[in-house]
Tab-separated table of C-alpha atoms and ligand atoms in Angstrom:
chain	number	residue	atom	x	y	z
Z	204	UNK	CA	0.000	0.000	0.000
Z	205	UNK	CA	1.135	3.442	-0.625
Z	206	UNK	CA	2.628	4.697	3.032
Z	207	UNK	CA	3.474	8.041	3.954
Z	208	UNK	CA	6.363	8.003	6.528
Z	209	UNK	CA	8.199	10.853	8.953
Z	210	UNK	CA	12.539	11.757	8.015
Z	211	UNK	CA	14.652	13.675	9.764
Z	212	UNK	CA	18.263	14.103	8.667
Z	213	UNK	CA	19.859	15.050	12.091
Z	214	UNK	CA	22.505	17.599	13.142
Z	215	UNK	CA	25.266	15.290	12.253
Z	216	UNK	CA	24.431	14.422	8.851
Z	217	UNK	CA	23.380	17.919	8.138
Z	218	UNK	CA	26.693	19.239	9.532
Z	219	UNK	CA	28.414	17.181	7.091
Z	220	UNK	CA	26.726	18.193	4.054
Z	221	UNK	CA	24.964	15.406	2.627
Z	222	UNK	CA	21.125	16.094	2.666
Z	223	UNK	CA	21.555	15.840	-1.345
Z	224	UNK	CA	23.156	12.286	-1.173
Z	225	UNK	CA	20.353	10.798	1.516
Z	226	UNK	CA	17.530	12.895	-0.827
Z	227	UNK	CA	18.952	10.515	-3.877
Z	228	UNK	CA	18.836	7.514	-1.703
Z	229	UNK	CA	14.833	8.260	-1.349
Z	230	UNK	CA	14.325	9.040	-4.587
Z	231	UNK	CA	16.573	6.434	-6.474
Z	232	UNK	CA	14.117	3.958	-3.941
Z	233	UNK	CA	11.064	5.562	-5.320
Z	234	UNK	CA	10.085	7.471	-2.446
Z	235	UNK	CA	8.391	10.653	-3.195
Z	236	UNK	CA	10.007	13.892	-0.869
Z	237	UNK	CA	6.165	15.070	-0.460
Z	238	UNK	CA	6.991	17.706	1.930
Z	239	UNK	CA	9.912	19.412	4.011
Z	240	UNK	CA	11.254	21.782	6.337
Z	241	UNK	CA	14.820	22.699	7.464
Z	242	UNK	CA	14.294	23.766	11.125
Z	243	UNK	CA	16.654	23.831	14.504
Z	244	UNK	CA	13.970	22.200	17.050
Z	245	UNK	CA	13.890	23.768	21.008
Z	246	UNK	CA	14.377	21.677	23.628
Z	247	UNK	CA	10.599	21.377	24.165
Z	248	UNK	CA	9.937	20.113	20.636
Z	249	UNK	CA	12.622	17.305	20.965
Z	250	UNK	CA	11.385	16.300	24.368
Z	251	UNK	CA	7.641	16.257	22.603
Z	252	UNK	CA	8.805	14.885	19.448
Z	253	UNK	CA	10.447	11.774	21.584
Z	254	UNK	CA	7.698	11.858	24.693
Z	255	UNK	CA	7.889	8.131	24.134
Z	256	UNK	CA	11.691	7.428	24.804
Z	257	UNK	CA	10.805	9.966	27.688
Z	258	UNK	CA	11.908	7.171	30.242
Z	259	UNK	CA	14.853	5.356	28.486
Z	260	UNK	CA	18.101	6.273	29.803
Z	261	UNK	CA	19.508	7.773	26.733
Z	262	UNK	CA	16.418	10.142	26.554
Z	263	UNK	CA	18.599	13.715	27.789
Z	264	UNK	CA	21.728	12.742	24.925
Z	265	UNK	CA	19.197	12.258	22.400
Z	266	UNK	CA	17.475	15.121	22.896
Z	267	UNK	CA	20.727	17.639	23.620
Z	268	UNK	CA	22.001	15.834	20.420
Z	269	UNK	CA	18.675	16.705	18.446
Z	270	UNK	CA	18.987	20.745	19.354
Z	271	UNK	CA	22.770	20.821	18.410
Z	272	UNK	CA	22.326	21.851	14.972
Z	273	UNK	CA	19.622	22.169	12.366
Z	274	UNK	CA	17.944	19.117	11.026
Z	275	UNK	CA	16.096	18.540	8.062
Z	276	UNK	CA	12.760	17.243	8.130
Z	277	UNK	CA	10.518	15.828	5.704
Z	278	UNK	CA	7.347	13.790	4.474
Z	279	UNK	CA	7.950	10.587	1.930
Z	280	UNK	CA	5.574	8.598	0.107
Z	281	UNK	CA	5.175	5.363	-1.580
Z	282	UNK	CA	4.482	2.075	-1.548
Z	283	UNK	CA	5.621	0.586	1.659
Z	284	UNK	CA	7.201	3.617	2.579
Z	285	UNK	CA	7.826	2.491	6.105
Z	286	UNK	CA	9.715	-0.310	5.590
Z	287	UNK	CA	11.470	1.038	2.354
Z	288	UNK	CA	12.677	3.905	4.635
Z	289	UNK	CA	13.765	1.368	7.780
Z	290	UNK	CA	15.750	-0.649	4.907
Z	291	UNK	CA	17.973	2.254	3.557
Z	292	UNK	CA	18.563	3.852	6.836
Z	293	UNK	CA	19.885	0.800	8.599
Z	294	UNK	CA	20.426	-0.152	12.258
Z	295	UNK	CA	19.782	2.232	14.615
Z	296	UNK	CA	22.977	1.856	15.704
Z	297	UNK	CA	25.489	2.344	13.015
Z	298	UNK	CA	28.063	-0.693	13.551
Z	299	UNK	CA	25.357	-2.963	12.746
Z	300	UNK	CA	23.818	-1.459	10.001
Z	301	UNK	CA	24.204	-3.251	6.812
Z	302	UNK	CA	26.637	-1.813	4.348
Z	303	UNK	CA	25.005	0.689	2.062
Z	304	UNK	CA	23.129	1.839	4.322
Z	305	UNK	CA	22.597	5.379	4.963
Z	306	UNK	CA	23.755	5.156	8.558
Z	307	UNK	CA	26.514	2.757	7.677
Z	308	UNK	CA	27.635	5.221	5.027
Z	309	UNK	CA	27.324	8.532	7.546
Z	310	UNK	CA	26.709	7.550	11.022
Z	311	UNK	CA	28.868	7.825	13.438
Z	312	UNK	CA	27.215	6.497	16.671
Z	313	UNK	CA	23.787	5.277	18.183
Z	314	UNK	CA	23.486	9.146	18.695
Z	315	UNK	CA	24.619	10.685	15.952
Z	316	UNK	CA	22.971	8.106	13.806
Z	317	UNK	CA	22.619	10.141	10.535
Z	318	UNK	CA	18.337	9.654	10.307
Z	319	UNK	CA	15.166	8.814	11.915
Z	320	UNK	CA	12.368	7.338	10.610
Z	321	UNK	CA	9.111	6.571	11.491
Z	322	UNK	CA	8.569	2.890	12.577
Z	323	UNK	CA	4.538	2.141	12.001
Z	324	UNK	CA	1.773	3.581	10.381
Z	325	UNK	CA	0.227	5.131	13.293
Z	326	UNK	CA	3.496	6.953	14.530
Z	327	UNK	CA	3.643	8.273	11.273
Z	328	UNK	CA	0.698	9.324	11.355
Z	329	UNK	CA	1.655	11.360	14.706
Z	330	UNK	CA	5.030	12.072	13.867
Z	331	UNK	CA	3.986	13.920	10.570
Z	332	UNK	CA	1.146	15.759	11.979
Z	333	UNK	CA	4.242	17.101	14.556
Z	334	UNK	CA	5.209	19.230	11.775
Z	335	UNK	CA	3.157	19.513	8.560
Z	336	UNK	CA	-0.271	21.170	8.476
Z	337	UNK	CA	-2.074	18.997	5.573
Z	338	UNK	CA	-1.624	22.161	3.580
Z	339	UNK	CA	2.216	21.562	4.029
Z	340	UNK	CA	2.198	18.263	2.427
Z	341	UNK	CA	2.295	17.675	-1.571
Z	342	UNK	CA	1.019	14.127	-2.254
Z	343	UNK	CA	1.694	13.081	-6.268
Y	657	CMP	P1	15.704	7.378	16.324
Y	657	CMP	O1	15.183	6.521	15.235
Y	657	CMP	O2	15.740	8.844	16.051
Y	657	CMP	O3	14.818	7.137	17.646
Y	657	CMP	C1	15.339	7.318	18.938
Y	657	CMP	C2	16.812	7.559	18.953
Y	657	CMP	O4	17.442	7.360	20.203
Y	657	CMP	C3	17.490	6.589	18.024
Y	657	CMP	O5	17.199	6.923	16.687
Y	657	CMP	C4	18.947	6.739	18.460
Y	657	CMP	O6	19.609	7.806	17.787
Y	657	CMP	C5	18.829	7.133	19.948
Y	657	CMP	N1	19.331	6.094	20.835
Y	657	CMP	C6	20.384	6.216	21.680
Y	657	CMP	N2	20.593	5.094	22.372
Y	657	CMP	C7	19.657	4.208	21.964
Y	657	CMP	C8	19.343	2.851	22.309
Y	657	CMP	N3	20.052	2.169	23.218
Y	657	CMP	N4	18.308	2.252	21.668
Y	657	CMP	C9	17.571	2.938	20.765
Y	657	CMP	N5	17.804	4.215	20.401
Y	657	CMP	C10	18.845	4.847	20.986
């Protein structure tokens, strides 16, 4: 089924220049960039964004990681856009990613892991309502 599904490049990736090469990674995987924003998130939309990691222990790193720099966030479509996304990002963390992977190719830690992406249909669902009004998004 055709999926939409929440991306964020984070600080580190952003910091080293390669939005362009992860955008070609969606699009050579035919997923449709539907909307986006470039935006550096407060503390209190990180802490929101990840309310449920609130309790895990790395909850404070992640979210002083997510306000260190800009991060670019957007809206992709497709079919199975979910899954398509989980398999070119990778492992969370990047030692175990796959090779060819995004976050094998940029990551450098479990922190500084290069990307998120959404990991159902109903976080999507939350996730992209976090930061697109439906007049944000561009469905084709
Ligand atoms: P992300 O997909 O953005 O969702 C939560 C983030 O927490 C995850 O990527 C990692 O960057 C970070 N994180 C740090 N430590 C862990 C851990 N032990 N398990 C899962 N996520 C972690």
């Amino acid at each position: 089924a055709v999926e939409r599904t929440l991306s964020i490049i984070k600080p580190d990736a952003v910091a080293k220049n390669v939005i362009g090469q992860i955008y070609s990674r969606f699009e050579a995987a035919g997923l449709n960039i539907i909307a986006a924003r470039m935006m550096h998130l407060s503390r209190r939309e990180a802490e929101a964004f990840y309310a449920v990691h609130r309790e895990r222990p790395f909850f404070k790193d992640l979210v002083e990681f997510m306000i260190s720099g800009p991060v670019m966030v957007q809206v992709l479509e497709g079919e199975n856009a979910i899954s398509k996304n989980r398999e070119l990002m990778g492992a969370t963390d990047p030692r175990k990613a796959e090779k060819g992977t995004i976050r094998a190719d940029f990551a450098a830690s479990i922190d500084a892991n290069a990307v998120h992406g959404s990991d159902a249909p109903e976080t999507a669902a939350i996730e992209i309502a976090c930061f697109f009004p439906t007049l944000a998004i561009f469905s084709r």
